[in-house]
Tab-separated table of C-alpha atoms in Angstrom:
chain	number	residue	atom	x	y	z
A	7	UNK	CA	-21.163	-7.354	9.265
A	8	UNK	CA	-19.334	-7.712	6.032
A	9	UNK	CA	-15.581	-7.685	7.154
A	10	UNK	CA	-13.208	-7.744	9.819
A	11	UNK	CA	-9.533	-6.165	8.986
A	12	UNK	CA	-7.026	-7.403	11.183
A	13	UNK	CA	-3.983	-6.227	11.524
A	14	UNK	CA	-1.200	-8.194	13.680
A	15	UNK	CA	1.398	-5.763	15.235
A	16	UNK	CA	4.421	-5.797	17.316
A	17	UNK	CA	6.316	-2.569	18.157
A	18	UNK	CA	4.714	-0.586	14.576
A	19	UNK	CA	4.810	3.094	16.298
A	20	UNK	CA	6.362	3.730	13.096
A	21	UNK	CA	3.893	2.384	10.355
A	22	UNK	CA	0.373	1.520	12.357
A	23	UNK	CA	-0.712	5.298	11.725
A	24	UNK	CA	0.321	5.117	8.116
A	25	UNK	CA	-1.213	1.802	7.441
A	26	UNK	CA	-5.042	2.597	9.565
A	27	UNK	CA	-5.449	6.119	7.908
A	28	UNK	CA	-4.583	4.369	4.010
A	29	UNK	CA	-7.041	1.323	5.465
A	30	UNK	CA	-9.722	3.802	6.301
A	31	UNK	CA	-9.425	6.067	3.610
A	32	UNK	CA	-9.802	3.530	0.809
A	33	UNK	CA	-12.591	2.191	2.442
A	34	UNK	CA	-13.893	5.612	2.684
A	35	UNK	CA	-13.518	6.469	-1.002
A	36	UNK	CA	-15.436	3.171	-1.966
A	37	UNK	CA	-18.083	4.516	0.181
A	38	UNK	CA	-18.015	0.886	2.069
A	39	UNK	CA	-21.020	1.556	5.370
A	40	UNK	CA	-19.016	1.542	8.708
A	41	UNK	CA	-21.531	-0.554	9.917
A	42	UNK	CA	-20.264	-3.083	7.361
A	43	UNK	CA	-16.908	-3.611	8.506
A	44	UNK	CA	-14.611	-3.475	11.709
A	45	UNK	CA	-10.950	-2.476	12.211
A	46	UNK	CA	-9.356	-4.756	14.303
A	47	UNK	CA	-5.332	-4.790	15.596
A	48	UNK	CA	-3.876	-7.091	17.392
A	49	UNK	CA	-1.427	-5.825	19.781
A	50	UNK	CA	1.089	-8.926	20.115
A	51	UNK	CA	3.013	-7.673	23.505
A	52	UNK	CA	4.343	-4.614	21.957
A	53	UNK	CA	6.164	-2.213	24.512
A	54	UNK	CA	5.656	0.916	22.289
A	55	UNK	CA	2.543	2.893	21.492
A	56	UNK	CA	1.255	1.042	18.971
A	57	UNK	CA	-1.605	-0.435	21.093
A	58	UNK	CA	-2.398	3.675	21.445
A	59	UNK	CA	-2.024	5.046	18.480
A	60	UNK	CA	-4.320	2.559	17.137
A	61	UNK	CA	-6.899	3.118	19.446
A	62	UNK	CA	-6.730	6.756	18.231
A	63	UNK	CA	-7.316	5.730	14.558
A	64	UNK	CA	-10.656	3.806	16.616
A	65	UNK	CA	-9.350	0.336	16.065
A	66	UNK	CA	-10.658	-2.461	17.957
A	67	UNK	CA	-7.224	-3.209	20.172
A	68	UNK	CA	-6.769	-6.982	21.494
A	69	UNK	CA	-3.443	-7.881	23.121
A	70	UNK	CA	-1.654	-11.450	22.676
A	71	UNK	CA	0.936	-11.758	25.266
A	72	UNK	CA	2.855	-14.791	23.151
A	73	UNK	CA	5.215	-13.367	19.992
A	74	UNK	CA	4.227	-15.140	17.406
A	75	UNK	CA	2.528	-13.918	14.298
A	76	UNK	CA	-0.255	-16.656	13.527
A	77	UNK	CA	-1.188	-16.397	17.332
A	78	UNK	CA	-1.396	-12.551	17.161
A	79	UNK	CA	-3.674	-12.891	13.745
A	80	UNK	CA	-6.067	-15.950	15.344
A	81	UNK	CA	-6.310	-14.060	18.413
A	82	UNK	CA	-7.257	-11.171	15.857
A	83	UNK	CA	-9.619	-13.374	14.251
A	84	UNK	CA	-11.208	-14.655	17.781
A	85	UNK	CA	-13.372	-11.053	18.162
A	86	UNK	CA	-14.276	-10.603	14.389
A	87	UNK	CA	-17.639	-10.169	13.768
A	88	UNK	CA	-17.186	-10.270	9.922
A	89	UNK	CA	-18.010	-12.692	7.499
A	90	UNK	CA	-14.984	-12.173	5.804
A	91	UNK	CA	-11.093	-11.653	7.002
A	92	UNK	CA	-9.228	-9.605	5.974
A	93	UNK	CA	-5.453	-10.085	7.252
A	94	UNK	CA	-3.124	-7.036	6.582
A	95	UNK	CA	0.589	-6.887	7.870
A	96	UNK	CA	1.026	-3.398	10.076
A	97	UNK	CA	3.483	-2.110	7.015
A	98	UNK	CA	1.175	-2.693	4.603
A	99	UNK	CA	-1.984	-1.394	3.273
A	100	UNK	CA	-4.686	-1.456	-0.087
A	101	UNK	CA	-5.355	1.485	-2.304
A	102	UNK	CA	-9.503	2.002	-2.848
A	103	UNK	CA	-9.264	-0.167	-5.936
A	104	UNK	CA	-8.171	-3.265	-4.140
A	105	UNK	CA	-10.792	-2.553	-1.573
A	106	UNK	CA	-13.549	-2.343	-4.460
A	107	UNK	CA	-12.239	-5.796	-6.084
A	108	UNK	CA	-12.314	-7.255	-2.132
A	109	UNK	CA	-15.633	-5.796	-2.230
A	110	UNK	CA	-16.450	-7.932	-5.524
A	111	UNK	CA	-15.288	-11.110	-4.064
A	112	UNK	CA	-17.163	-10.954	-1.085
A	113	UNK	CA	-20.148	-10.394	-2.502
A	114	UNK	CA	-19.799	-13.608	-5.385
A	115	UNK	CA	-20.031	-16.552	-4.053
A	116	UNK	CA	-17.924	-18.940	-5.993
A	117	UNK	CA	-15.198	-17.680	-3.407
A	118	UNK	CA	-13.559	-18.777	-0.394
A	119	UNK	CA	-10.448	-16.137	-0.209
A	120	UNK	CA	-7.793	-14.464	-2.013
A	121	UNK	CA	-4.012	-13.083	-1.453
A	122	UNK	CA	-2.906	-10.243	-3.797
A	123	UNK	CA	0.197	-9.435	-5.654
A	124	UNK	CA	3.018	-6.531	-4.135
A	125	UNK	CA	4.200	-3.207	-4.808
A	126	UNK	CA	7.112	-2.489	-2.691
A	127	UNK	CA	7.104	1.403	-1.060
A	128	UNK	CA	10.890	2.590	-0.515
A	129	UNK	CA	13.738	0.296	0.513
A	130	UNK	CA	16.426	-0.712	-1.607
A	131	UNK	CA	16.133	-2.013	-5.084
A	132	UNK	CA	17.653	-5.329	-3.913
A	133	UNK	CA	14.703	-5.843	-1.493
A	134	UNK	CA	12.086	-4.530	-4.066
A	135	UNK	CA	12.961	-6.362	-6.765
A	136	UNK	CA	13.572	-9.775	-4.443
A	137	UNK	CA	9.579	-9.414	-3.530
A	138	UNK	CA	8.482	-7.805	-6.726
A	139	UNK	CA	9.275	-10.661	-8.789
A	140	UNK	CA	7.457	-13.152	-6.760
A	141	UNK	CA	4.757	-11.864	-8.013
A	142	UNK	CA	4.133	-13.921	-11.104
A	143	UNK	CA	4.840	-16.895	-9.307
A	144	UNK	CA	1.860	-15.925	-6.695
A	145	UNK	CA	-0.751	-15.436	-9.542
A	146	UNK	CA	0.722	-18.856	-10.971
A	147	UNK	CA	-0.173	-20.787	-8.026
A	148	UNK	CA	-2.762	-19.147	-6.531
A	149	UNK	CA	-0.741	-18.555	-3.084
A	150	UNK	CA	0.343	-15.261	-1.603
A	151	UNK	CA	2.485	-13.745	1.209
A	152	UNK	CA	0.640	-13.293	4.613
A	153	UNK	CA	0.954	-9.358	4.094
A	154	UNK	CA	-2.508	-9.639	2.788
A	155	UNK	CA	-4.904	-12.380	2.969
A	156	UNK	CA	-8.890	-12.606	2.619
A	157	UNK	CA	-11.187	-15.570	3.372
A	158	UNK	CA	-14.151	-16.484	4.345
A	159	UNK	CA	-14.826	-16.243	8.478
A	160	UNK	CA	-16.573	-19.654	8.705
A	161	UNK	CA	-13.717	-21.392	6.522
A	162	UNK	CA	-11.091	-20.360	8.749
A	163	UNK	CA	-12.643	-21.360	11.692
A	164	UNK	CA	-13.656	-24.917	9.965
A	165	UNK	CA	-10.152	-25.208	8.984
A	166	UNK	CA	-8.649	-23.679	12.863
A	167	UNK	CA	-6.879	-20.892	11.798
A	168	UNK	CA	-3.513	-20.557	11.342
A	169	UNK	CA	-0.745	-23.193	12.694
A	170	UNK	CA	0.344	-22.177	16.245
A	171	UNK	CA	3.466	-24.779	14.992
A	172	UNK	CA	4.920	-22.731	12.501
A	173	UNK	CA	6.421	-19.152	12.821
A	174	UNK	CA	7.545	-18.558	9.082
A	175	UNK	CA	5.409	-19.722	5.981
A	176	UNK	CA	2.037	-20.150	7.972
A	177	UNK	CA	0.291	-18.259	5.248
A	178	UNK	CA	1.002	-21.315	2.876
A	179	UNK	CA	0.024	-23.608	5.281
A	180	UNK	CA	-3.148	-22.124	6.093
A	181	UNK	CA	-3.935	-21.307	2.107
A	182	UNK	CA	-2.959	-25.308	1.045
A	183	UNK	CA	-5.945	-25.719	3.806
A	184	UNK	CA	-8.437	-23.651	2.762
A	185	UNK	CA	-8.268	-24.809	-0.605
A	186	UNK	CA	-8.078	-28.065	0.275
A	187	UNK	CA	-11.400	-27.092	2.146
A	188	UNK	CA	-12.493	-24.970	-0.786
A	189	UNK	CA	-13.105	-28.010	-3.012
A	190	UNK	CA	-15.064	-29.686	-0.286
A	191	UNK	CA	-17.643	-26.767	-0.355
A	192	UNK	CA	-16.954	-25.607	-4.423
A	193	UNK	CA	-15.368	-22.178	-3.710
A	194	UNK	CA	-11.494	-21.201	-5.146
A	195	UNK	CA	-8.976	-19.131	-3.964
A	196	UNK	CA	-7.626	-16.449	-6.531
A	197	UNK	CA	-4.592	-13.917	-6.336
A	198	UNK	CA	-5.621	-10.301	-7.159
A	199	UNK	CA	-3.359	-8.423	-9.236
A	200	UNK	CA	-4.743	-5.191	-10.603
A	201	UNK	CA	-4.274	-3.012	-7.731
A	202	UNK	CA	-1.263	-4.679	-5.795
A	203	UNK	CA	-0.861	-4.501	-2.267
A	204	UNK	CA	1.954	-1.893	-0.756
A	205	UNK	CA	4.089	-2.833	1.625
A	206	UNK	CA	7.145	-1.249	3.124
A	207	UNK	CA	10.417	-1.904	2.221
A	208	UNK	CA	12.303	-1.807	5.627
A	209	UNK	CA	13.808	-5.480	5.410
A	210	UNK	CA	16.704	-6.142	2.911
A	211	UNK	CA	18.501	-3.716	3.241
A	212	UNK	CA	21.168	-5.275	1.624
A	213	UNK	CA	24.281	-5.043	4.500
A	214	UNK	CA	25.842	-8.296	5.196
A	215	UNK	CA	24.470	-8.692	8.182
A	216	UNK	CA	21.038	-8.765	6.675
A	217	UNK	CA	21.832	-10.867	3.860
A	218	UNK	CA	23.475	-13.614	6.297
A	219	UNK	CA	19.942	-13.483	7.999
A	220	UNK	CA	17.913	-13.102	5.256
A	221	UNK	CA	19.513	-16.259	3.580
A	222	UNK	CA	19.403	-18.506	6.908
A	223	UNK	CA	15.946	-17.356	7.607
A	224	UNK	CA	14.608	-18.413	3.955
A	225	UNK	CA	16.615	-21.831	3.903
A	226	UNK	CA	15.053	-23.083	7.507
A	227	UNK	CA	11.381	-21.883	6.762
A	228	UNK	CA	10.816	-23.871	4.189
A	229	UNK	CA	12.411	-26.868	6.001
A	230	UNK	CA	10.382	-26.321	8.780
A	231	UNK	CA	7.581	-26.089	6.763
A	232	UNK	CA	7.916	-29.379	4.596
A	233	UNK	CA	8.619	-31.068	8.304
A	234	UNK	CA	5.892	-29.336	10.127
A	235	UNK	CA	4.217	-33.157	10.589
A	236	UNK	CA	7.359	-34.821	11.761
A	237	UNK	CA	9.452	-32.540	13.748
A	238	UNK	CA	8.076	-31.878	17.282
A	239	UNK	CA	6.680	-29.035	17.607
A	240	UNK	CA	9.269	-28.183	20.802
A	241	UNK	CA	12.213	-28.680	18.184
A	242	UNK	CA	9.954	-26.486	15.369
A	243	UNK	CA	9.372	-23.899	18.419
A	244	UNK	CA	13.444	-24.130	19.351
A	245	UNK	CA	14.787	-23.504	15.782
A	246	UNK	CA	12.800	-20.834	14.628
A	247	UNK	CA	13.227	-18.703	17.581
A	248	UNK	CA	17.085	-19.183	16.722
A	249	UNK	CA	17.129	-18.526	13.348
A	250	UNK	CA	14.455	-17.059	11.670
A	251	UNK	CA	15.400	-13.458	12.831
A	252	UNK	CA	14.592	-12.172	9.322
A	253	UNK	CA	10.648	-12.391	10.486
A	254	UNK	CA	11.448	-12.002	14.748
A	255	UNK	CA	13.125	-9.291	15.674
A	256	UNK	CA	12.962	-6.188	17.554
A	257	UNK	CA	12.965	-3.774	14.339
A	258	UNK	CA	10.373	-5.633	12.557
């Protein structure tokens, strides 16, 4: 099997359907043999119907009792069968001509992943244009938001996944390690950009509230994440739970 799609979700009643049918429809018009790749979601202790509803779209369901997002996508990972995976946020899906150019890197193999650029769907402007203009940045440096992320199976289990230490920027983490890793067996990471991924726009929505959140959560992520080696892991665990409600909470 070519590739596993996993999708990590936590109470997505709203957006699961939306996201599987756009997943399986641009797979569909690229005329990709289900026998070549697997639809896999990740039910991280949801108390909705998401678990449900995806098993009506035929998605493989998995629960992970423990809220945490790199948990829910290596216990995702843990059942793939595919030689590539492909990590997709529950909001957030490819059109066919992103499938076709994951298609194209998957089958040349001077690759060992890639992230993609984003195209924000509704929301205010704020919150569009705050992700939006990321995006030159991402092709810059070769990183990219966990939203979507492909690599190679065997790399990511060389490598051990993502952090089970971090709760906000463990897509950077787990990139810096794969390329790291990618040198080691001559394969790059790129950043697609033609056909950007679209994602939702349902956080930022610009009250104060959200702002006050939105600024705490993006000023302790990134301190976490430059002290992920020093800080113990208890403390790491402790403060994010506290204050990176931008990423944790119940509307998510």
């Amino acid at each position: 099997m070519k590739l596993s799609v996993i999708i990590p979700a936590y109470n997505e009643e709203k957006y699961i359907a939306t996201t599987l049918h756009k997943i399986k429809q641009a797979i569909h018009e690229n005329h990709i043999d289900p026998q070549d790749w697997e639809l896999i979601v990740c039910d991280n202790n949801s108390v909705d119907k998401t678990a449900q509803i995806s098993k009506e779209f035929g998605a493989i369901v998995i629960h992970e009792p423990i809220n945490q997002i790199s948990r829910a996508r290596n216990t995702g990972a843990s059942i793939a069968k595919g030689d590539w995976l492909l990590f997709i946020d529950a909001d957030t899906y490819p059109n066919a001509g992103l499938i076709q150019e994951i298609f194209a890197i998957i089958n040349d193999d001077s690759y060992i992943g890639c992230g993609a650029t984003v195209k924000v769907a509704g929301g205010t402007f704020f919150n569009r244009a705050r992700m939006e203009r990321l995006n030159p940045l991402l092709r810059l440096l070769k990183i990219c938001g966990g939203a979507f992320l492909l690599c190679k199976a065997d790399a990511f289990r060389a490598i051990d996944g993502f952090s089970l230490t971090l709760y906000a920027y463990e897509e950077i983490d787990l990139i810096k390690r794969l390329k790291k890793y990618g040198e080691k067996v001559h394969k790059k990471f790129t950043v697609l950009h033609k056909n950007p991924i679209i994602t939702s726009g349902r956080k930022g929505d610009y009250t104060f509230p959200s702002m006050i959140t939105l600024l705490l959560s993006n000023t302790v992520a990134p301190f976490l994440y430059l002290f992920r080696k020093t800080l113990p892991k208890k403390v790491i665990h402790l403060i994010s739970k506290k204050m990176l409600g931008y990423w944790y909470t119940d509307s998510r």
